[in-house]
PDB file of C-alpha atoms in Angstrom:
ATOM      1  CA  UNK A 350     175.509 137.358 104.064  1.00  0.00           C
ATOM      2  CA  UNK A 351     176.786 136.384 107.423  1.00  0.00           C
ATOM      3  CA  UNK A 352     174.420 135.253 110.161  1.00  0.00           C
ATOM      4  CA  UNK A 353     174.704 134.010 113.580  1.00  0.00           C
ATOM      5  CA  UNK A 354     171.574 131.756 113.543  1.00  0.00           C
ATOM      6  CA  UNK A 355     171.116 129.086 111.674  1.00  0.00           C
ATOM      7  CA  UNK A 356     168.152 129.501 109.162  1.00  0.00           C
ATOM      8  CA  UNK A 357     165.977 126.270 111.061  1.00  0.00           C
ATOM      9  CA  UNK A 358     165.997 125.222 114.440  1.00  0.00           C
ATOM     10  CA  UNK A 359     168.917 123.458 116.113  1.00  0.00           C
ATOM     11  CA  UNK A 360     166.752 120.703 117.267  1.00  0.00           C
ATOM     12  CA  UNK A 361     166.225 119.688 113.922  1.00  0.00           C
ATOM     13  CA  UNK A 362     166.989 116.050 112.710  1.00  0.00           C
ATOM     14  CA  UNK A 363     168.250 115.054 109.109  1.00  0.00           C
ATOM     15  CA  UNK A 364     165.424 114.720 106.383  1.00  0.00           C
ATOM     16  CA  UNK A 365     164.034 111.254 105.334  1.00  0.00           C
ATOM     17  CA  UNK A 366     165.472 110.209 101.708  1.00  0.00           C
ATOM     18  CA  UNK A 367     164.775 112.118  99.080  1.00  0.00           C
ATOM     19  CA  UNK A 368     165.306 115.678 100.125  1.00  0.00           C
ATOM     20  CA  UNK A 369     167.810 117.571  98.225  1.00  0.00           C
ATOM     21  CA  UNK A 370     170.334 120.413  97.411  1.00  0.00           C
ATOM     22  CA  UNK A 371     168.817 123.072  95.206  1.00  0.00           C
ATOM     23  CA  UNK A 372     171.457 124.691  92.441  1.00  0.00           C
ATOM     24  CA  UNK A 373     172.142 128.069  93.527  1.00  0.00           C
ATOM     25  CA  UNK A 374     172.001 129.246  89.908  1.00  0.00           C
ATOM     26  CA  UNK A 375     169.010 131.114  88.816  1.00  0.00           C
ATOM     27  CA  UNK A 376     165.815 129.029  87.542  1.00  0.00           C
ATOM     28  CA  UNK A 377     162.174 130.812  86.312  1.00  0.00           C
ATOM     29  CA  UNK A 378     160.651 129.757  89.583  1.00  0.00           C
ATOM     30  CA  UNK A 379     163.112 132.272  90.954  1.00  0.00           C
ATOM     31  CA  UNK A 380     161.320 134.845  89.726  1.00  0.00           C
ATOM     32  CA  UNK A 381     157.726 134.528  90.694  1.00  0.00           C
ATOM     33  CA  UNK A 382     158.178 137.499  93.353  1.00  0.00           C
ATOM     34  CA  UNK A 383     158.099 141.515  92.388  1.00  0.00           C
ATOM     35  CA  UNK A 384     160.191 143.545  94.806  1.00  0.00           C
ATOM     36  CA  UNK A 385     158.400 146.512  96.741  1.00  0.00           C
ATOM     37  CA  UNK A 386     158.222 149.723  94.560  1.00  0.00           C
ATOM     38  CA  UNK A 387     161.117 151.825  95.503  1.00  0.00           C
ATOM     39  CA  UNK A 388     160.159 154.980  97.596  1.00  0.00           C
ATOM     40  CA  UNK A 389     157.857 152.642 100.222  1.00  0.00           C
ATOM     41  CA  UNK A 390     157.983 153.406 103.485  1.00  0.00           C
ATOM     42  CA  UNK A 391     158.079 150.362 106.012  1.00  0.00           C
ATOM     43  CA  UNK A 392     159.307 149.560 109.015  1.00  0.00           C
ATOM     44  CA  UNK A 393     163.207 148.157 109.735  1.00  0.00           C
ATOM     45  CA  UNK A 394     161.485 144.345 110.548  1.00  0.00           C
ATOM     46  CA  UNK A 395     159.389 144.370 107.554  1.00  0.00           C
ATOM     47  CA  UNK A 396     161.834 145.537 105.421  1.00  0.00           C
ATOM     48  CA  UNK A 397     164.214 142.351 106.283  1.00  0.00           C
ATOM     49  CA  UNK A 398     161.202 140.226 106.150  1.00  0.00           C
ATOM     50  CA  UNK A 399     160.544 141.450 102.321  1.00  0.00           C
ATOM     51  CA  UNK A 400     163.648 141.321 101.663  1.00  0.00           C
ATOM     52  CA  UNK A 401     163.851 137.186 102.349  1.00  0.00           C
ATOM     53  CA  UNK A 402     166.316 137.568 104.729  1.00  0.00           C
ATOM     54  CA  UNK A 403     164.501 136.114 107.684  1.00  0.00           C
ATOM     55  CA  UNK A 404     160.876 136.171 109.568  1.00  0.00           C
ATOM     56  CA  UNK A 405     160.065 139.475 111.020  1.00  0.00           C
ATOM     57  CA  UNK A 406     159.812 138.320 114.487  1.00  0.00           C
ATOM     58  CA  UNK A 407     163.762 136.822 113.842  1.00  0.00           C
ATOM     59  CA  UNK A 408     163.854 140.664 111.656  1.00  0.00           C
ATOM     60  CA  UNK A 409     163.330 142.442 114.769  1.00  0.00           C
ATOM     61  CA  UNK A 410     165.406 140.061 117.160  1.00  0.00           C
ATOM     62  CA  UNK A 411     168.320 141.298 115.082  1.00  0.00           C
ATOM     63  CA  UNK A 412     167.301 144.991 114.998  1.00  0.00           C
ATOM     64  CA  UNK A 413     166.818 144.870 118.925  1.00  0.00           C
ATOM     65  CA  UNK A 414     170.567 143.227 119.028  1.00  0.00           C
ATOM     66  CA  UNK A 415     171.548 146.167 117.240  1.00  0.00           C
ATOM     67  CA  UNK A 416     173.158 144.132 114.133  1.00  0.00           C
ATOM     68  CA  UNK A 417     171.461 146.560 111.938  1.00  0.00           C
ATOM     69  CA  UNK A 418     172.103 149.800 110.711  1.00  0.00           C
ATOM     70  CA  UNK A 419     170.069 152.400 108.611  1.00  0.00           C
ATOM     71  CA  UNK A 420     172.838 154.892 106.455  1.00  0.00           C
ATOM     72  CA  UNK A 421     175.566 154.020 107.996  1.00  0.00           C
ATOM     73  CA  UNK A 422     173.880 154.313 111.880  1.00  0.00           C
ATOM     74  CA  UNK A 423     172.212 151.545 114.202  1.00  0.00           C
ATOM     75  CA  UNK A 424     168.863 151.071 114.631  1.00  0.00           C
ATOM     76  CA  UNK A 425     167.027 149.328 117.207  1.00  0.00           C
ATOM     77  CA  UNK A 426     163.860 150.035 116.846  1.00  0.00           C
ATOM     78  CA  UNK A 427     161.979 147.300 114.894  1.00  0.00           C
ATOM     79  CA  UNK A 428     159.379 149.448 113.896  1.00  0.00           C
ATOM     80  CA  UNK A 429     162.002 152.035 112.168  1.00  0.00           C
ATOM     81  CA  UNK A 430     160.701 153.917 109.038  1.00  0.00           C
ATOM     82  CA  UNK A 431     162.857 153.088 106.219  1.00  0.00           C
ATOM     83  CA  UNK A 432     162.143 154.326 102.426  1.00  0.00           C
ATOM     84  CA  UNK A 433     162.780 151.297 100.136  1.00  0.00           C
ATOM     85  CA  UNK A 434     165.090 152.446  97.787  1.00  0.00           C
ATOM     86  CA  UNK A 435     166.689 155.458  99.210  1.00  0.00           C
ATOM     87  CA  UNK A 436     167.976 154.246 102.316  1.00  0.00           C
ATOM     88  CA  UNK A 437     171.149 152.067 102.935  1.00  0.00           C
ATOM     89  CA  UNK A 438     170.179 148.692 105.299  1.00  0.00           C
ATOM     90  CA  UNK A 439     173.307 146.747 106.708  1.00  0.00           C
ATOM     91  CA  UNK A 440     173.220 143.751 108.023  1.00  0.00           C
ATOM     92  CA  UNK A 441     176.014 142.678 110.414  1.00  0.00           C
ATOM     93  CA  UNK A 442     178.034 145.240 108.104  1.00  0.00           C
ATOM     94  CA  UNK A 443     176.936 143.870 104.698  1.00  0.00           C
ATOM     95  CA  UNK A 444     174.046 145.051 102.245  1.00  0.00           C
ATOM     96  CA  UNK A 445     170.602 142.915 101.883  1.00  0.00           C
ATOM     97  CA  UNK A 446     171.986 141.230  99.300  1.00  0.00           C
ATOM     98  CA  UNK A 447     168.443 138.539  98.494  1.00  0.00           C
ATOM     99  CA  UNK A 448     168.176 135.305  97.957  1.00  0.00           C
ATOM    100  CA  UNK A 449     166.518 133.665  95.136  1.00  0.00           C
ATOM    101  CA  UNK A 450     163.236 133.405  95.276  1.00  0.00           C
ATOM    102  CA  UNK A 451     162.240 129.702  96.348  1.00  0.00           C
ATOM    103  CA  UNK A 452     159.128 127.573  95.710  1.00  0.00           C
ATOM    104  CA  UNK A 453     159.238 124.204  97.684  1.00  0.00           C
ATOM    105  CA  UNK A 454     156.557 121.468  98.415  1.00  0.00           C
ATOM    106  CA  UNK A 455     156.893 119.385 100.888  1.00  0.00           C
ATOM    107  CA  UNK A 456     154.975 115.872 101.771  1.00  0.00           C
ATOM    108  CA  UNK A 457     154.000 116.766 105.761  1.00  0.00           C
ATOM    109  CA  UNK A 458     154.374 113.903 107.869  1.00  0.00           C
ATOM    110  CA  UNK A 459     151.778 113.385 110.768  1.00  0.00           C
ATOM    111  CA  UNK A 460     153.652 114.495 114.061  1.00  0.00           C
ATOM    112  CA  UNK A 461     155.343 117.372 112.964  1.00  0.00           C
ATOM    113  CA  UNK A 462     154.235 121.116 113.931  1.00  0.00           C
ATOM    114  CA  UNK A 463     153.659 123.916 111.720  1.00  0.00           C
ATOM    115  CA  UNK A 464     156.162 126.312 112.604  1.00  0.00           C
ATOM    116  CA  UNK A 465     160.060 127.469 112.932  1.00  0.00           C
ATOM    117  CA  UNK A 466     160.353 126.696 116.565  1.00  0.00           C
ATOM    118  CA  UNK A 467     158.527 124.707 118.997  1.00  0.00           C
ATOM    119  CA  UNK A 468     158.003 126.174 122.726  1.00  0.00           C
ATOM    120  CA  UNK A 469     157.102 122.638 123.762  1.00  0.00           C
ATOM    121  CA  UNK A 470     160.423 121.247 121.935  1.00  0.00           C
ATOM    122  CA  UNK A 471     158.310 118.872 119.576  1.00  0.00           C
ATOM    123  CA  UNK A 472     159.644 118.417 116.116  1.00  0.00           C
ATOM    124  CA  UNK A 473     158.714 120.739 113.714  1.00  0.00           C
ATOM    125  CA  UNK A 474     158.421 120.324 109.799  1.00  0.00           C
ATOM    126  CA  UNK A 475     162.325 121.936 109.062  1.00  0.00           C
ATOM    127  CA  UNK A 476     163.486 118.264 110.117  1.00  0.00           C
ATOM    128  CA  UNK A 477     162.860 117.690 106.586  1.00  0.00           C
ATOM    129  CA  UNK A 478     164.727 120.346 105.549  1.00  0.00           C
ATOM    130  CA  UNK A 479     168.385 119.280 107.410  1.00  0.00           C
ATOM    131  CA  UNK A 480     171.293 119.625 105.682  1.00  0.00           C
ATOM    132  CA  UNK A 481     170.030 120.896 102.208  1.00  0.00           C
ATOM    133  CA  UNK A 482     171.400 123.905 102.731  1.00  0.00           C
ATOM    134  CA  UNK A 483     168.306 126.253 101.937  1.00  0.00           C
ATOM    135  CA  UNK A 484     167.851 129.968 102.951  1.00  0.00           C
ATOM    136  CA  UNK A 485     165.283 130.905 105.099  1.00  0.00           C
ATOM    137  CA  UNK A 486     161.705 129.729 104.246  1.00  0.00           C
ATOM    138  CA  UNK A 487     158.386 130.345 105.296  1.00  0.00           C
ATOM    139  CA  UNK A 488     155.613 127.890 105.280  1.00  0.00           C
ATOM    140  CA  UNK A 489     152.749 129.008 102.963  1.00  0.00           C
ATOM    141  CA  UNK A 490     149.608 128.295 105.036  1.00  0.00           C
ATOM    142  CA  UNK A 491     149.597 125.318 107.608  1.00  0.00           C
ATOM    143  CA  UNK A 492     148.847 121.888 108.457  1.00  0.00           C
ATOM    144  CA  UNK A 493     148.229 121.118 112.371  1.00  0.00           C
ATOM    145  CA  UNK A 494     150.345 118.456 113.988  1.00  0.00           C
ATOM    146  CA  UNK A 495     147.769 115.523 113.325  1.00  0.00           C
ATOM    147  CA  UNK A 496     147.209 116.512 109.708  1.00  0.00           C
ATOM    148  CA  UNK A 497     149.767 115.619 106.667  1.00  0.00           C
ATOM    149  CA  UNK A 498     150.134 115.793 103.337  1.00  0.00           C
ATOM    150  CA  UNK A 499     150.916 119.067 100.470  1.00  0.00           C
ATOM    151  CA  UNK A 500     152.522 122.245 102.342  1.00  0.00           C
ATOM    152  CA  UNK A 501     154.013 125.184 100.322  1.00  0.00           C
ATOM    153  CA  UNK A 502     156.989 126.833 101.658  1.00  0.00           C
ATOM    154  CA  UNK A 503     158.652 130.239 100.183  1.00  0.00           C
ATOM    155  CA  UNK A 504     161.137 132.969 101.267  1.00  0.00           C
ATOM    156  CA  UNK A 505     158.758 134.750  98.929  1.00  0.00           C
ATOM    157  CA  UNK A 506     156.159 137.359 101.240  1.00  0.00           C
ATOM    158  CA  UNK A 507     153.884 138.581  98.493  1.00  0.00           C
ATOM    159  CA  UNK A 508     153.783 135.396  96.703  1.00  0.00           C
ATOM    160  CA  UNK A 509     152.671 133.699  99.944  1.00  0.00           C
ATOM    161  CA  UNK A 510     150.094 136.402 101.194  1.00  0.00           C
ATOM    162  CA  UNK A 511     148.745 135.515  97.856  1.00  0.00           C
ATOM    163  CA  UNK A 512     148.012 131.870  98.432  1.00  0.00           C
ATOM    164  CA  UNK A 513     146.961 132.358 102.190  1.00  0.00           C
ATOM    165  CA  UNK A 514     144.246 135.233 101.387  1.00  0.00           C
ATOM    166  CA  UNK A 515     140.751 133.671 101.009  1.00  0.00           C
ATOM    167  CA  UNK A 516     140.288 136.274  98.590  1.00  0.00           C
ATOM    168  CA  UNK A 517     142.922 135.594  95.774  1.00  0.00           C
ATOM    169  CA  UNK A 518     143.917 131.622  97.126  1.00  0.00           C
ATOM    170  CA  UNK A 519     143.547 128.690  95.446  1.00  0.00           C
ATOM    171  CA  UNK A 520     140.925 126.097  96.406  1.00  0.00           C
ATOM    172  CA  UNK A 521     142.606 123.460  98.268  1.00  0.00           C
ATOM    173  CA  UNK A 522     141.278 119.758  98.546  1.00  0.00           C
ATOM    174  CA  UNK A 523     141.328 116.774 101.042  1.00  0.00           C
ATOM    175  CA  UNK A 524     141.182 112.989 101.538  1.00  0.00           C
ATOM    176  CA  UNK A 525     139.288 112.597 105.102  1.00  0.00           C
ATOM    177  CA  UNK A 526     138.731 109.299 106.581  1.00  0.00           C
ATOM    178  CA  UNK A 527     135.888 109.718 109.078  1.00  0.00           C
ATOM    179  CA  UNK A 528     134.245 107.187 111.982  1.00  0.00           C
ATOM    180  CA  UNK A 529     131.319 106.294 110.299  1.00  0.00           C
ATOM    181  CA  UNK A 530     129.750 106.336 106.825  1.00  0.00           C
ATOM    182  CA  UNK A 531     128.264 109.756 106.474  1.00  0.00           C
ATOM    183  CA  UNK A 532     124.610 110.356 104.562  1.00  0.00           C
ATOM    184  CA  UNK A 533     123.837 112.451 102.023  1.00  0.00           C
ATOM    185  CA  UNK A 534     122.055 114.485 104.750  1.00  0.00           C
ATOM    186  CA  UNK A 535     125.654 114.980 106.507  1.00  0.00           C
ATOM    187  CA  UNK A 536     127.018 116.459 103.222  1.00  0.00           C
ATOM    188  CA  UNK A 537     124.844 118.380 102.250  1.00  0.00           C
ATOM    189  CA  UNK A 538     125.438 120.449 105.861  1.00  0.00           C
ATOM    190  CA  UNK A 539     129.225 120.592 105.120  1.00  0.00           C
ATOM    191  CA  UNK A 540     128.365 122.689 101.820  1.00  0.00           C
ATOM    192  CA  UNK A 541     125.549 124.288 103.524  1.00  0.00           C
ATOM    193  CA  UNK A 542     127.840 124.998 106.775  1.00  0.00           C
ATOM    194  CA  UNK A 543     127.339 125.811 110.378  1.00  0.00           C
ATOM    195  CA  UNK A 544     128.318 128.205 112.891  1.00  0.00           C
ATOM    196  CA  UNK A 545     131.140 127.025 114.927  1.00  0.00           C
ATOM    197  CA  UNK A 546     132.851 129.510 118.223  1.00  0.00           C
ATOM    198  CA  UNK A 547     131.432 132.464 115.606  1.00  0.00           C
ATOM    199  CA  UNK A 548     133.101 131.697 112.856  1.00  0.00           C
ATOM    200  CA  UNK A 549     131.273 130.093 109.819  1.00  0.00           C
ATOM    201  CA  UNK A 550     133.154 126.643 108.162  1.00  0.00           C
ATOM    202  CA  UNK A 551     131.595 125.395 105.122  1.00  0.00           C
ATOM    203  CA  UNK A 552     133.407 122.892 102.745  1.00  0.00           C
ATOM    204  CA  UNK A 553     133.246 124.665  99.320  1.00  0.00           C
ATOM    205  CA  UNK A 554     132.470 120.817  97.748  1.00  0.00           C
ATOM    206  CA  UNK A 555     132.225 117.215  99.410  1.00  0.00           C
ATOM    207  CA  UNK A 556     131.820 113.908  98.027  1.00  0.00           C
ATOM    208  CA  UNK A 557     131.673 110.172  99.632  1.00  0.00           C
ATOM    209  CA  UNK A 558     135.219 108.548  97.750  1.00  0.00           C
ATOM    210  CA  UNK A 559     134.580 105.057  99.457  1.00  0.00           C
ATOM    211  CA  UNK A 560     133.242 103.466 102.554  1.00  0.00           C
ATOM    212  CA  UNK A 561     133.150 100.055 104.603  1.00  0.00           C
ATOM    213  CA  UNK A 562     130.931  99.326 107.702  1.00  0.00           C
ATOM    214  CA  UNK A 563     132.393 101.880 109.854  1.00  0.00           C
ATOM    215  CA  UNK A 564     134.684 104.141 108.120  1.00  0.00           C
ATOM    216  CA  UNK A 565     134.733 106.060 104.873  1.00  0.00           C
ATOM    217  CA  UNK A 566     136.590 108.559 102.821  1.00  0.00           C
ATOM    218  CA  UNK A 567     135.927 111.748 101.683  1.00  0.00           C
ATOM    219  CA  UNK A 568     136.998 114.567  99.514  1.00  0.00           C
ATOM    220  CA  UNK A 569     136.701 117.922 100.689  1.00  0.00           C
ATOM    221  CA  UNK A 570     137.577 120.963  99.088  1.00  0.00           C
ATOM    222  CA  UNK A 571     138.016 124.166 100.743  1.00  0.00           C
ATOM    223  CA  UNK A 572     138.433 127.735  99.681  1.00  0.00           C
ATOM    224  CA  UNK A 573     138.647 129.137 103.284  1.00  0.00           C
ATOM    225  CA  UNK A 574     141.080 127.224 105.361  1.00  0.00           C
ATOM    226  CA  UNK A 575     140.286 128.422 109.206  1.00  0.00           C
ATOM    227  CA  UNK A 576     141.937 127.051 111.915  1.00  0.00           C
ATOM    228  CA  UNK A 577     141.229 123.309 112.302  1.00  0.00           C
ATOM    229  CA  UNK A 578     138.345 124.138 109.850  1.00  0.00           C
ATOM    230  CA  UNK A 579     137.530 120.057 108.671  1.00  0.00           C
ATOM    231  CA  UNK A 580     138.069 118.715 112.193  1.00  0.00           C
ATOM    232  CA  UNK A 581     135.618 121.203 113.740  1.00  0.00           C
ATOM    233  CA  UNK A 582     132.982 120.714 110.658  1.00  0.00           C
ATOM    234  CA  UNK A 583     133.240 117.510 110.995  1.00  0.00           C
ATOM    235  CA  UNK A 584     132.813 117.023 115.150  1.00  0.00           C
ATOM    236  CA  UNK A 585     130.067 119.630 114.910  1.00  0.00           C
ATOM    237  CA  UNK A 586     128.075 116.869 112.733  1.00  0.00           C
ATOM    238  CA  UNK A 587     128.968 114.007 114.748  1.00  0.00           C
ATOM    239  CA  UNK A 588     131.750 112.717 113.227  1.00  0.00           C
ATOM    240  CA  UNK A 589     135.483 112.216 114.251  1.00  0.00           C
ATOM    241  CA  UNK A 590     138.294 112.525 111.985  1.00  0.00           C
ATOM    242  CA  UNK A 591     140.391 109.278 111.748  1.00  0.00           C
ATOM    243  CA  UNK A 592     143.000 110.754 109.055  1.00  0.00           C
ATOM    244  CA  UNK A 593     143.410 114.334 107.303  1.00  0.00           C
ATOM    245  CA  UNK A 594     145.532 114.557 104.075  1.00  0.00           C
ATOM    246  CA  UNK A 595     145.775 117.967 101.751  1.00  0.00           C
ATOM    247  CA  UNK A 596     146.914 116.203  98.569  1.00  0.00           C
ATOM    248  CA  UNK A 597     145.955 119.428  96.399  1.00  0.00           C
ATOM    249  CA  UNK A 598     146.630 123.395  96.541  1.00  0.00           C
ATOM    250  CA  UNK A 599     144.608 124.676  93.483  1.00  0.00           C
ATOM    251  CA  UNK A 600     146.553 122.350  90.686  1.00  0.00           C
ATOM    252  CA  UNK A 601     149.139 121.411  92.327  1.00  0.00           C
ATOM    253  CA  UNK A 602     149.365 117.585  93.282  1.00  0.00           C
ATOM    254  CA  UNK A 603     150.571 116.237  96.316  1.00  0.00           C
ATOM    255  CA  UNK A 604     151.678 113.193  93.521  1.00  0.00           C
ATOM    256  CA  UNK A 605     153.878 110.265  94.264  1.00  0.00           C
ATOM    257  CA  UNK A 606     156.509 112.575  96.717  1.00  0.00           C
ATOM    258  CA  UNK A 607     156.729 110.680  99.439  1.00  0.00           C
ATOM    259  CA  UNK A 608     156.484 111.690 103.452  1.00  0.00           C
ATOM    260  CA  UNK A 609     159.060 114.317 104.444  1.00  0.00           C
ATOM    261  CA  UNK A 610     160.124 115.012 101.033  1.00  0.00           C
ATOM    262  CA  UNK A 611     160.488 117.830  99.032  1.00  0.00           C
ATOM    263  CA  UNK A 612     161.042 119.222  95.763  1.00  0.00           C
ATOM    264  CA  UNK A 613     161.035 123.034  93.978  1.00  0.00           C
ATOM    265  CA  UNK A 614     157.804 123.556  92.197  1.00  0.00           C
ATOM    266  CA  UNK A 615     158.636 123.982  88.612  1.00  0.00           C
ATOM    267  CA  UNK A 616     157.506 127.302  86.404  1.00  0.00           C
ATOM    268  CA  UNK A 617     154.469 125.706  85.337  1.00  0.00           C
ATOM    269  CA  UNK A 618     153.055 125.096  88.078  1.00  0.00           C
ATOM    270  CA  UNK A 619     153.726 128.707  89.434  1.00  0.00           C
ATOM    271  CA  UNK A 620     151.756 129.907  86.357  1.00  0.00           C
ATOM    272  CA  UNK A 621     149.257 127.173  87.211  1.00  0.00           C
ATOM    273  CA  UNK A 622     148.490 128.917  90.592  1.00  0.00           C
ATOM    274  CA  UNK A 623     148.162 132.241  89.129  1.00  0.00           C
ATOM    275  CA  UNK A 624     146.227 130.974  87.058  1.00  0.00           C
ATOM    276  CA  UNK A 625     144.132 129.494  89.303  1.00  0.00           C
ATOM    277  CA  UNK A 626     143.733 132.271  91.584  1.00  0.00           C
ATOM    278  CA  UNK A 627     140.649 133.706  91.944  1.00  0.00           C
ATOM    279  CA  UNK A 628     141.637 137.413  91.045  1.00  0.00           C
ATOM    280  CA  UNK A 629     144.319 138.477  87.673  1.00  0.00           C
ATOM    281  CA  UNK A 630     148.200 138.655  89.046  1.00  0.00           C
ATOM    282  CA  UNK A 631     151.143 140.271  87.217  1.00  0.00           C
ATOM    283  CA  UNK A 632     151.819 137.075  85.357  1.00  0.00           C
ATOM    284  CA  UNK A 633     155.242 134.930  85.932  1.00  0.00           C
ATOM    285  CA  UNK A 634     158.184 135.909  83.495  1.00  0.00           C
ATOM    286  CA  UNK A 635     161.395 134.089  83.048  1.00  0.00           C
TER     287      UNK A 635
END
């Protein structure tokens, strides 16, 4: 399929050693997504979105540019009705032809932003991505700029929505290294939880890992990620964050990968997510 953006930003610098090219020939992981049921009725945007082309905000910059057209006539109206299945989308001329289906993990570096482009120009995680070639991806969830460690990313929608809702995600655990050596008081309120700007963060388990005179480590396990959920916990109990690392999402390790690298998650560990979901999913099939 022909494009006239590049699927990552153009500000993007090469990825650290160990990144590589992924085979373009079919593996299992490919196949983790289900395709919408034909005879759905969604909107132009969405239906490029679904389809793994691109994001739907990039989905809809092309509609508006009128590089899309709907049986054989051009659309720009993002918001289009189009019956999946029935209807003919083009693409600069050309059918939706998708992608595989990809599964990456990546090892976030501090410093890097959670997102596809930066309005402040800082560097955002698809540095790491430079050069391998990849189709468009999604992350799955996020890490803020201060934070590092395991990060999902996926040109799969459904498969992510599944991860990122609190109802069917997977629990996803910490290392924390805090300014002072917490009580068992103090950890007992992070399971409890408090009431922060209305919402309500609560660790879903927390335990001391190691401590000297003024520091320590903790694990903390979440199965609600909000925004800046452990930082804001942890300030509302007095204590400041020194270092945030996700090195779990449900059984998935962060491992030995090392910072800004990435690999394909294998089959087994996509059935190990479903798995570990908290509600049954159509299972994974080669």
């Amino acid at each position: 399929m022909s494009s006239s953006k590049p699927p990552y930003p153009p500000h993007a610098r090469r990825a650290p050693p160990g990144g590589r090219l992924l085979s373009r020939a079919p593996s299992n992981a490919a196949r983790a997504g289900k395709a919408a049921p034909a005879g759905v009725r969604h909107g132009l945007a969405r239906v490029l979105s679904k389809a793994g082309v691109c994001s739907r905000t990039e989905a809809a910059r092309r509609v508006l540019d009128g590089r899309v057209s709907v049986d054989g006539k051009v659309v720009r109206d993002p918001e289009f009705p189009v019956i999946t299945g029935r209807q003919q989308v083009l693409l600069d001329g050309l059918p939706l032809a998708a992608p595989r289906r990809l599964y990456l993990a990546l090892n976030k570096p501090r410093g890097l932003v959670t997102t596809v482009q930066d309005e402040q120009g800082r560097d955002t995680v698809y540095q790491c991505f430079e050069g391998a070639g990849l189709p468009w991806m999604a992350p799955v969830g996020r890490l803020d700029k201060a934070s590092e460690g395991l990060l999902f990313f996926s040109n799969d929608p459904e498969w992510a929505a599944r991860l990122t809702e609190p109802s069917t995600g997977p629990l996803k655990t910490y290392r924390v290294q805090v300014d002072a050596v917490p009580g068992a008081a103090v950890l007992e309120r992070m399971q409890a939880g408090i009431d922060d700007e209305g919402e309500r963060l609560a660790a879903h388990s927390v335990q001391l890992l190691r401590h000297g005179e003024r520091t320590a480590w903790l694990e903390v396990v979440l199965d609600e990620g909000r925004n800046r959920h452990i930082r804001r916990l942890l300030k509302a109990l007095g204590l400041e964050v020194l270092r945030l690392m996700r090195v779990a999402i449900g059984p998935v390790q962060l491992g030995e990968l090392g910072k800004g690298q990435w690999r394909e998650l294998s089959q087994a560990e996509l059935n190990a997510l479903q798995a570990a979901s908290k509600t049954a999913h159509v299972s994974v099939s080669d």
